[in-house]
Short mmCIF file of C-alpha atoms in Angstrom, two decimals:
data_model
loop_
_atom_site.label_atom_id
_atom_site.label_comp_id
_atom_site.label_asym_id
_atom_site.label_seq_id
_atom_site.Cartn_x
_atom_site.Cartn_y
_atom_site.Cartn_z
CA UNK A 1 -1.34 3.89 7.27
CA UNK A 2 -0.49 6.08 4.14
CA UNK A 3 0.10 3.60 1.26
CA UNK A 4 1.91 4.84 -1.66
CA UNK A 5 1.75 2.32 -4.76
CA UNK A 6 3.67 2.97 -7.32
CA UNK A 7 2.21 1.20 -10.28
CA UNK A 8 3.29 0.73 -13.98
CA UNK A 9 0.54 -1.93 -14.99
CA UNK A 10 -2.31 0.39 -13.93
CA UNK A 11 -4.38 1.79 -16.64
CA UNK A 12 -7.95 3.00 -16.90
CA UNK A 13 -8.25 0.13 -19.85
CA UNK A 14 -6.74 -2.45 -18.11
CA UNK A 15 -7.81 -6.04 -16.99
CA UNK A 16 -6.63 -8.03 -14.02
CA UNK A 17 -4.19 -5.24 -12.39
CA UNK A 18 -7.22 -2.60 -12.71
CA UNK A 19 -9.65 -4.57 -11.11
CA UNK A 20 -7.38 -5.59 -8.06
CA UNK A 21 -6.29 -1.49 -7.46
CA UNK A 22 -10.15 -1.21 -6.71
CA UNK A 23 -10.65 -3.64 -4.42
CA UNK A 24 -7.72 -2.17 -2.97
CA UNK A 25 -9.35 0.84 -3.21
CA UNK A 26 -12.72 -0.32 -1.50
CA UNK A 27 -10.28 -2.37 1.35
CA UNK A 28 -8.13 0.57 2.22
CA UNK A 29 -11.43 2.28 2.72
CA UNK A 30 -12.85 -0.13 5.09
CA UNK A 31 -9.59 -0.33 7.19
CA UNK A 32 -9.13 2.84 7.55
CA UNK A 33 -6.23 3.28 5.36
CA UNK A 34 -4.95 5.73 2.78
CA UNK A 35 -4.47 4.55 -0.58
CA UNK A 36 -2.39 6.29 -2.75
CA UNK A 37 -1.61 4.92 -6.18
CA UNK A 38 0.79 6.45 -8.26
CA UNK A 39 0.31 5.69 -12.14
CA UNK A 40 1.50 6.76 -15.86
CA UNK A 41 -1.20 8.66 -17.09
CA UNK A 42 -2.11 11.25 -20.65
CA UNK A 43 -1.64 14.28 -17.83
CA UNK A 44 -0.43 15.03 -14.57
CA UNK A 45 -3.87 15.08 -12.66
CA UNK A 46 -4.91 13.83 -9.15
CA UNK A 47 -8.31 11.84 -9.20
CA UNK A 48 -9.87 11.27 -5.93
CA UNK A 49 -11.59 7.59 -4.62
CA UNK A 50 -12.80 6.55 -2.22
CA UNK A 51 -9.88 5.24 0.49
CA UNK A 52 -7.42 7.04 -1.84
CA UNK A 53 -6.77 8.72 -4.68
CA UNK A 54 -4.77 7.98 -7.95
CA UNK A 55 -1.81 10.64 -8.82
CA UNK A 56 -1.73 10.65 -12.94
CA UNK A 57 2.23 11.39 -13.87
CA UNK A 58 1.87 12.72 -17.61
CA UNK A 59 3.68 9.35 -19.61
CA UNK A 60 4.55 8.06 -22.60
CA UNK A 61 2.36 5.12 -24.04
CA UNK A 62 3.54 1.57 -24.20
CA UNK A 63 5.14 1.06 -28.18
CA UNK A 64 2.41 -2.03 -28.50
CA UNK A 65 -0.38 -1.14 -26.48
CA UNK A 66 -1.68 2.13 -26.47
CA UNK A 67 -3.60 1.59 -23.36
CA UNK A 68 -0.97 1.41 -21.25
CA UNK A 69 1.72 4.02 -20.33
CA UNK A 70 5.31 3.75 -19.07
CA UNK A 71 7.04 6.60 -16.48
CA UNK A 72 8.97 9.29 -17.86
CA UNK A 73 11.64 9.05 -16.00
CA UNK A 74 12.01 8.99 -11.98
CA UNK A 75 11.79 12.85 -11.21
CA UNK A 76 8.12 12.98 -11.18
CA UNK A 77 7.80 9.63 -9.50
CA UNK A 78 9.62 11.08 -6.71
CA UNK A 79 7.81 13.92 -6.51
CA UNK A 80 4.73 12.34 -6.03
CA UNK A 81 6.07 10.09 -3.21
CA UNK A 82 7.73 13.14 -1.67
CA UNK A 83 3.61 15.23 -1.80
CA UNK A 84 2.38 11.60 -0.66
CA UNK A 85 4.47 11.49 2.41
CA UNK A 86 4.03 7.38 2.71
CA UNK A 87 4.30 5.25 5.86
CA UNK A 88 5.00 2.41 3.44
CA UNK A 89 5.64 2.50 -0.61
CA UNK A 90 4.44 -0.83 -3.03
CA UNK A 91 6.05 -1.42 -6.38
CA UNK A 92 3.37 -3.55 -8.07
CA UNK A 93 5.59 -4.01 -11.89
CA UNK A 94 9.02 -5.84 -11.66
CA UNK A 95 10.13 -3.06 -14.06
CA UNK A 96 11.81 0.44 -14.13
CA UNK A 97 9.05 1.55 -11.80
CA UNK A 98 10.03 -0.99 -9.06
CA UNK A 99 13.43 0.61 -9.32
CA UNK A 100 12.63 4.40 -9.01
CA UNK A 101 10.25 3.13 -5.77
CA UNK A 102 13.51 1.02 -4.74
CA UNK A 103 16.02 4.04 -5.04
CA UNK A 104 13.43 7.12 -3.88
CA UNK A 105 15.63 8.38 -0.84
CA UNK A 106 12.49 8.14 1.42
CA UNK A 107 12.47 6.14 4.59
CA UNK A 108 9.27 4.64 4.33
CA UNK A 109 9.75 0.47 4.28
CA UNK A 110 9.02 -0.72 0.58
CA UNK A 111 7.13 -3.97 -0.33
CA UNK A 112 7.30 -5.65 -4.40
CA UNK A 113 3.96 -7.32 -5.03
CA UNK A 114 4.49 -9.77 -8.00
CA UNK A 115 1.87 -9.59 -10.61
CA UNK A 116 3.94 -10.80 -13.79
CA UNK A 117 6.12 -13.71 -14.42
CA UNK A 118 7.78 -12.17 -17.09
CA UNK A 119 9.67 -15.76 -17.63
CA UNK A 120 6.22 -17.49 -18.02
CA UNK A 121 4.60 -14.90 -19.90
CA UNK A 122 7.08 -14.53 -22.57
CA UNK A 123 9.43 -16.71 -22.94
CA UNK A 124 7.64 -19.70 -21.92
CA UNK A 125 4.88 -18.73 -24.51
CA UNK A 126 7.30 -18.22 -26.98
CA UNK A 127 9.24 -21.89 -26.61
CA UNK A 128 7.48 -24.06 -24.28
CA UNK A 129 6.02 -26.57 -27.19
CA UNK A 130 9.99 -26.95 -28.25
CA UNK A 131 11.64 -26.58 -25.02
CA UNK A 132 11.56 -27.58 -20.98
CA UNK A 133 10.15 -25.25 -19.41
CA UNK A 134 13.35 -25.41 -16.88
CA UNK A 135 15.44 -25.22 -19.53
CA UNK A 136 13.83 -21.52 -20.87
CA UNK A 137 14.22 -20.83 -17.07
CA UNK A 138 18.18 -21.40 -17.03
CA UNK A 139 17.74 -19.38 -20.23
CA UNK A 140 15.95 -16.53 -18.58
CA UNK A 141 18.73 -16.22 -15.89
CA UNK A 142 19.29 -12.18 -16.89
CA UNK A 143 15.95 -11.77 -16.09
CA UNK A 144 16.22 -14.09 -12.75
CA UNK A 145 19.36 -11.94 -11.39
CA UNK A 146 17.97 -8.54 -12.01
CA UNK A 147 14.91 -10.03 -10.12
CA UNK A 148 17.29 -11.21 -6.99
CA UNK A 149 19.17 -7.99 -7.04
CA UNK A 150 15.82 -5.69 -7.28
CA UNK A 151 14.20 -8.06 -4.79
CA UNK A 152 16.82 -7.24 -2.24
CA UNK A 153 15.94 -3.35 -2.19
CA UNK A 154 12.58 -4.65 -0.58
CA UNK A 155 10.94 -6.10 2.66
CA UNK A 156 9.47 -8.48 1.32
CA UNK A 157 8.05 -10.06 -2.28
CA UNK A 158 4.38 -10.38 -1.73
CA UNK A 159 3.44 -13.70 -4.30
CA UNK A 160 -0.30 -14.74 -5.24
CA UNK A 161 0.34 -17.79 -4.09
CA UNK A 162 2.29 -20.97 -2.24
CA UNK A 163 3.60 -22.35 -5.78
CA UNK A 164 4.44 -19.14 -7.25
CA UNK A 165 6.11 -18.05 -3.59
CA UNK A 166 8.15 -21.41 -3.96
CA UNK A 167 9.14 -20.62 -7.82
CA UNK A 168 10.85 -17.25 -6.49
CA UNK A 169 12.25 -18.71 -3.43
CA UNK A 170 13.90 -21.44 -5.48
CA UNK A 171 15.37 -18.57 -8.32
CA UNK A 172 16.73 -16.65 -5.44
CA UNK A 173 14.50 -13.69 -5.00
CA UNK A 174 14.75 -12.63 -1.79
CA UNK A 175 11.90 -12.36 1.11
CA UNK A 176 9.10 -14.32 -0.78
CA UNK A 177 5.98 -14.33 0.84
CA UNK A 178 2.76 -15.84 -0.06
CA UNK A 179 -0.25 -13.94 0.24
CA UNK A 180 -3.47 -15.75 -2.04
CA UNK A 181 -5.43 -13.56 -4.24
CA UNK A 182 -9.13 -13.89 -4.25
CA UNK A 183 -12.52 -12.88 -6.15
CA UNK A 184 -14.81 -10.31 -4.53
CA UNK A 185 -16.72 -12.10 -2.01
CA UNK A 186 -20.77 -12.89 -3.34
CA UNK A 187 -19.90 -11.15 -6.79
CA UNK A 188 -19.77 -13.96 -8.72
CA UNK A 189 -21.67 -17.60 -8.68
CA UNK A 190 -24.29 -20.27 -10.46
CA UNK A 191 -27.42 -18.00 -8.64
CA UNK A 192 -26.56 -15.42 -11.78
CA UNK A 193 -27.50 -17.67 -14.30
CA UNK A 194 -29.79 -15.92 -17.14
CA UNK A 195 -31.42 -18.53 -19.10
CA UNK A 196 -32.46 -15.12 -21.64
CA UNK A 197 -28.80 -13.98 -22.04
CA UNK A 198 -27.71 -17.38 -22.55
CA UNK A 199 -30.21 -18.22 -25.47
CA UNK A 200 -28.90 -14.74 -27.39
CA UNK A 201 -25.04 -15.57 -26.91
CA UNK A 202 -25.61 -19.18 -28.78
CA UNK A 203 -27.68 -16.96 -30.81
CA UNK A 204 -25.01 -14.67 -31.44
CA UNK A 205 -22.51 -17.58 -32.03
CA UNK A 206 -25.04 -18.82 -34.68
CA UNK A 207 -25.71 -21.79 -32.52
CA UNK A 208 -28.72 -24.00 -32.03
CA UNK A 209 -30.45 -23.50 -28.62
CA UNK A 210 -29.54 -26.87 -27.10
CA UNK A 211 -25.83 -26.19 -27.90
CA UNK A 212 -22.83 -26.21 -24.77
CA UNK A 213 -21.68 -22.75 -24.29
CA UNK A 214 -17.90 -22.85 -23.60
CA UNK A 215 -16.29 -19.74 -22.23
CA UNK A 216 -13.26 -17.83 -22.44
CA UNK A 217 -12.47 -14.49 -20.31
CA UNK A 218 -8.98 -12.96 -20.97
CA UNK A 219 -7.23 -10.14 -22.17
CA UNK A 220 -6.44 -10.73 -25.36
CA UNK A 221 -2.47 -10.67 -25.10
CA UNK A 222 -0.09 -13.58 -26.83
CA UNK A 223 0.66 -14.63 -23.10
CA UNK A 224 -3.10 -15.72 -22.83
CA UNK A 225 -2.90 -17.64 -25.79
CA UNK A 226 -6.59 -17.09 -27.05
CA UNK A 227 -6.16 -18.60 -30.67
CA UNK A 228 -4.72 -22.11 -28.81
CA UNK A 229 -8.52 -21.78 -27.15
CA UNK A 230 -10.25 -21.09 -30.09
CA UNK A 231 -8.08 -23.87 -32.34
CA UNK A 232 -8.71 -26.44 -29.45
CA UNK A 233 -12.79 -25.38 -29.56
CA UNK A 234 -12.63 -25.80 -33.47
CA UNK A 235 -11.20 -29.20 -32.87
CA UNK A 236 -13.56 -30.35 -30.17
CA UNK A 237 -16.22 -29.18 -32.73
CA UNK A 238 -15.30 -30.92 -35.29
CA UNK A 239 -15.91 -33.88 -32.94
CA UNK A 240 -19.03 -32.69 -31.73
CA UNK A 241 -21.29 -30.36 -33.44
CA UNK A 242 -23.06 -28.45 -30.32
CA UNK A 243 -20.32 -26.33 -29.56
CA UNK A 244 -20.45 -22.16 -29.43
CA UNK A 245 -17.42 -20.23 -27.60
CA UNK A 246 -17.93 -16.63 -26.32
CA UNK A 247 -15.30 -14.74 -25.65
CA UNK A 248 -14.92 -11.89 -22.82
CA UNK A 249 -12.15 -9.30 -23.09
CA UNK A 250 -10.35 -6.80 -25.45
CA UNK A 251 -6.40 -5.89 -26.58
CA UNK A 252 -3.29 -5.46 -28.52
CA UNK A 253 -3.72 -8.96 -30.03
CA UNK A 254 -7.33 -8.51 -31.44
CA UNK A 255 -6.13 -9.25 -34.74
CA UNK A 256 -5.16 -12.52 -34.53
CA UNK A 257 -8.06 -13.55 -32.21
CA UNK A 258 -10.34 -12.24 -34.73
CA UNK A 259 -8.79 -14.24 -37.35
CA UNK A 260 -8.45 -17.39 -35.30
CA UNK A 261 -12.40 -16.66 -34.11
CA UNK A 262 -13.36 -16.15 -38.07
CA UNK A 263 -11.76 -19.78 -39.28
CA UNK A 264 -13.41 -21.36 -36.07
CA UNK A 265 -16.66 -20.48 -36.52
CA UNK A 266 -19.23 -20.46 -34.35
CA UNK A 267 -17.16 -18.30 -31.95
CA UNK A 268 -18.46 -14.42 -30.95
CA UNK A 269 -16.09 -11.79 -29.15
CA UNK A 270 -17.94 -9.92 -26.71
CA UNK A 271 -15.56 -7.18 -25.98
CA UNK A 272 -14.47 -6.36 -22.60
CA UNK A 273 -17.15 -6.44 -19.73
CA UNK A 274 -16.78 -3.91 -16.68
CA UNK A 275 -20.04 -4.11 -15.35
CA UNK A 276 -19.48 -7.23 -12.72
CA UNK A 277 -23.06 -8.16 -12.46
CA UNK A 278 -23.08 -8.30 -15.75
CA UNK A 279 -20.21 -10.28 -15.85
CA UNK A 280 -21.00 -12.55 -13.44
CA UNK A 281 -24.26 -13.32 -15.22
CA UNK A 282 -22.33 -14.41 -18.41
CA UNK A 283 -19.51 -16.48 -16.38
CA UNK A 284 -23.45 -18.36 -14.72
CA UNK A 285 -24.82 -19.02 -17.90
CA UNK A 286 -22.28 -20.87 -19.52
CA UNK A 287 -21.76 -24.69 -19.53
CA UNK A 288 -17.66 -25.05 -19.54
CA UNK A 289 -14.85 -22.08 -18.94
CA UNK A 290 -11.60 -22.91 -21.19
CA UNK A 291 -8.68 -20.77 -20.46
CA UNK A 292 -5.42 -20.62 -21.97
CA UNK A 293 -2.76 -18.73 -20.73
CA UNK A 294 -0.29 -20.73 -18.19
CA UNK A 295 1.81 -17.87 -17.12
CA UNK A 296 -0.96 -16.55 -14.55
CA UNK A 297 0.26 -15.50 -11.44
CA UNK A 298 -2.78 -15.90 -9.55
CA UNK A 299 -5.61 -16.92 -12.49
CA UNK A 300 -8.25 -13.99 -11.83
CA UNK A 301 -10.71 -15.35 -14.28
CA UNK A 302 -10.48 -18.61 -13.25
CA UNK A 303 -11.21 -18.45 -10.14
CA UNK A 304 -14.58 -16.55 -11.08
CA UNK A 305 -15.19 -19.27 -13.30
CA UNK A 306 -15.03 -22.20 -10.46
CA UNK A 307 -16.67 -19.59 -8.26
CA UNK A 308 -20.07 -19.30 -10.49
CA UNK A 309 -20.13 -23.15 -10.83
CA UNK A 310 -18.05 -24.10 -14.16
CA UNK A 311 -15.91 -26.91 -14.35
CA UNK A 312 -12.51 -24.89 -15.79
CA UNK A 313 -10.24 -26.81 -18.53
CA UNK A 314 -7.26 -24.97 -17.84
CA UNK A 315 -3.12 -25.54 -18.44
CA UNK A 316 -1.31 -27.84 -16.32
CA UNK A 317 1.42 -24.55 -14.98
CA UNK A 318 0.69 -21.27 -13.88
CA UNK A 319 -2.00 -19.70 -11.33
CA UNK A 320 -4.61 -21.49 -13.75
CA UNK A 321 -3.31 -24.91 -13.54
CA UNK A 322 -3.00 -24.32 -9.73
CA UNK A 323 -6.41 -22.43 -9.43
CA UNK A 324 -7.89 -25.97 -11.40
CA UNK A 325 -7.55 -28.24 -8.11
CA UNK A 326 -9.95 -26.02 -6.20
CA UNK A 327 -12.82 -26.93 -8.64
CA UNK A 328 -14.21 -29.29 -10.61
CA UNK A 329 -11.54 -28.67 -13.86
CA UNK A 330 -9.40 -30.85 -16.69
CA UNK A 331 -5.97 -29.66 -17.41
CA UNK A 332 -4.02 -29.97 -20.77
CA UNK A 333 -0.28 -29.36 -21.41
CA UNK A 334 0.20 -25.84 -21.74
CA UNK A 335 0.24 -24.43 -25.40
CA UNK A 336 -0.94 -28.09 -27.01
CA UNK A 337 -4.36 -27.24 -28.79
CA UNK A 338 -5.17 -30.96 -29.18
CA UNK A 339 -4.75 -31.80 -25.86
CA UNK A 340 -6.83 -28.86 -25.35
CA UNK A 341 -9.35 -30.46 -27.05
CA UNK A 342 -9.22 -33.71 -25.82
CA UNK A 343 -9.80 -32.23 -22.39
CA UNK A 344 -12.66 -30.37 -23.56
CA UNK A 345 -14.24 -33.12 -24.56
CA UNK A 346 -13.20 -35.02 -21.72
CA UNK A 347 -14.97 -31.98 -19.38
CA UNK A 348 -18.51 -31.92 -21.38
CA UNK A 349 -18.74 -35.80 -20.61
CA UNK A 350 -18.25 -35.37 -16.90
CA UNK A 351 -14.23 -36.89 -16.90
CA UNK A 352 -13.38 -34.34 -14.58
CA UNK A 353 -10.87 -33.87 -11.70
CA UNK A 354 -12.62 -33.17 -8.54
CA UNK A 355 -10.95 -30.53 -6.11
CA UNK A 356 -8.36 -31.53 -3.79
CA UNK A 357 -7.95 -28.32 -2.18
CA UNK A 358 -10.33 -25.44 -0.44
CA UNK A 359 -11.88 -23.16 -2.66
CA UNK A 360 -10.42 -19.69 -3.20
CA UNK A 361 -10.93 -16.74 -0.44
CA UNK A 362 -11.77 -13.62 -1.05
CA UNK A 363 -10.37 -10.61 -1.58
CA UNK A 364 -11.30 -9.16 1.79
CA UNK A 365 -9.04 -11.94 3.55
CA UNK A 366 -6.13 -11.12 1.43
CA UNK A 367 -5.74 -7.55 1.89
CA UNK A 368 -6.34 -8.35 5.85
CA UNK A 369 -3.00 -10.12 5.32
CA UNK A 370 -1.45 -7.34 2.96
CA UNK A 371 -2.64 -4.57 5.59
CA UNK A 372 -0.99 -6.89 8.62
CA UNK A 373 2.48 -7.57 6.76
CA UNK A 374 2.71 -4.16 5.90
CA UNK A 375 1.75 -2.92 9.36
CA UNK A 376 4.77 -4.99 10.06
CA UNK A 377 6.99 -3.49 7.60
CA UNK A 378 5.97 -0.13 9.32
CA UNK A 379 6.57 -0.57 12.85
CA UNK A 380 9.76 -2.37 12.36
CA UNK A 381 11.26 0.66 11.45
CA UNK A 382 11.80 3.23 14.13
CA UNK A 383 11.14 7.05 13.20
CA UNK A 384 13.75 9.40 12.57
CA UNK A 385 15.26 11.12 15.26
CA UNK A 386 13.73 14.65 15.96
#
């Protein structure tokens, strides 16, 4: 198959989007596929990969994020799909993009994978600690019926997951189906653990040897609530004094992570990581993974966390809270930096919840799945008449 995706979220300097457009990358290579992804870029440029290549429409950047660039307009989208010549075209943002893939007047079938909860990541970040969070969803019901009306231009909605299939399903959206994420099979696990690099980060944290080092990988956005972490570390310190927190990752909300990291103490920001040995060494030598954000749609980080052996204290919603019963984990009401804390605490003295469910696959098995449905999606169109 040619695969056109037409993606908004991906950037060079992105996190969780980025790193799942490789993989697709690598997968479309082994299957003998054609990946084309079709992205807001600083210039109109085609960069080959391997499987693929990525078509760079020259776009305007994002008013609070630099890094990331929104389409000009549909014209050039169009264009690109029309040079592509796709058996099949993917909308991976719920946004204008999804709509110019939606309205192109090609005939190629067109699948919506659902990366962002925009309900979860914004409003229930913003009023979750006041509000139900079913009550912000009968609030967010512009943003529901522009979801059911844009879901209807499409096959199908491919969802990270069985609960987040069943959220969309039960808000209308039309043709939800579940396909899990994964983590890159063998990348990431305890074997990667680096006694060396774990003495300098509790050295870097200003932390005695014998200290727990907790975790924290995330982009540093308000929907990943990072300063909740780093209050509910400060807290758990205050109870016990052989805590450090490292944190992976970089973004628009450095500022206030900084701040929160500064009044903490004990607490050193790494920066992003793209090197994924490198990564996957850090995830091995720490003691505890604390994440924060409960408007995941799948949980990326997380499940590299349970994967290289850490018990994850995680939010009770989202892809993280659902990620949590595959491993060893303690969950916390989302947002509540005490109860944050308490489960912290809770996790370093072994008053954990053991997994009730398989761990995750990998990434391999779910674009097997993608590649079938959209195999599907091909043939159950007939070709236009000669």
């Amino acid at each position: 198959m040619k695969i056109a995706d037409v993606n908004g979220f991906y950037a060079e300097a992105g996190g969780g989007v980025r790193r799942y457009v490789e993989a697709k990358f690598a997968a479309a290579a082994r299957a003998g596929h054609e990946l084309t992804v079709i992205a807001p870029g600083a210039a109109d440029r085609v960069e080959p990969r391997v499987g693929g290549q990525v078509r760079w429409l020259a776009s305007p950047t994002m008013p609070f994020d630099s890094r990331y660039r929104r389409f000009a307009g549909r014209r050039s989208v169009w264009a690109a799909l029309e040079a592509t010549a796709p058996d099949l075209v993917e909308a991976s943002s719920p946004w204008a993009s999804a709509t110019i893939a939606a309205t192109w007047p090609g005939r190629a079938p067109r699948v919506l994978v659902f990366h962002q909860d925009v309900a979860a990541a914004y409003a229930h970040t913003a009023l979750d600690r006041m509000i139900s969070r079913q009550a912000i969803d009968t609030l967010a019901w512009p943003w529901w019926a522009r979801l059911r009306r844009l879901s209807r231009r499409f096959g199908a909605t491919v969802a990270g997951g069985e609960w987040l299939a069943a959220r969309l399903a039960a808000h209308g959206v039309a043709n939800a189906v579940a396909i899990p994420f994964g983590i890159e099979a063998g990348a990431f696990g305890p074997e990667h653990r680096d006694e060396v690099l774990r003495a300098e980060l509790l050295a870097r944290c200003g932390a005695p040897p014998d200290s727990k080092l907790l975790l924290a990988v995330s982009r540093f956005h308000p929907e990943k609530r990072l300063p909740t972490v780093i209050d509910a570390f400060g807290r758990a310190r205050a109870t016990r004094g052989d805590l450090a927190l490292a944190i992976v990752g970089h973004g628009l909300a450095h500022a206030s992570v900084a701040r929160a990291a500064d009044r903490a103490g004990r607490v050193v920001l790494l920066g992003a990581i793209d090197d994924r040995e490198a990564l996957a060494r850090v995830y091995a030598s720490a003691d505890l993974f604390v994440h924060g954000s409960a408007a995941e749609t799948y949980g990326l980080a997380v499940a590299e966390a349970i994967a290289s052996g850490l018990t994850a204290v995680t939010p009770d919603r989202g892809g993280a809270g659902d990620l949590a019963r595959v491993g060893w984990s303690k969950t916390y009401r989302a947002g509540d930096a005490a109860a944050a804390a308490h489960a912290i605490l809770a996790a370093l003295n072994g008053e954990v919840d053991p997994a009730t469910r398989p761990p995750p696959g990998s990434l391999n098995d779910h674009f097997a799945k993608l590649f079938a449905l959209y195999e599907k999606r091909v043939t159950a169109i007939p070709p236009p008449s000669p």
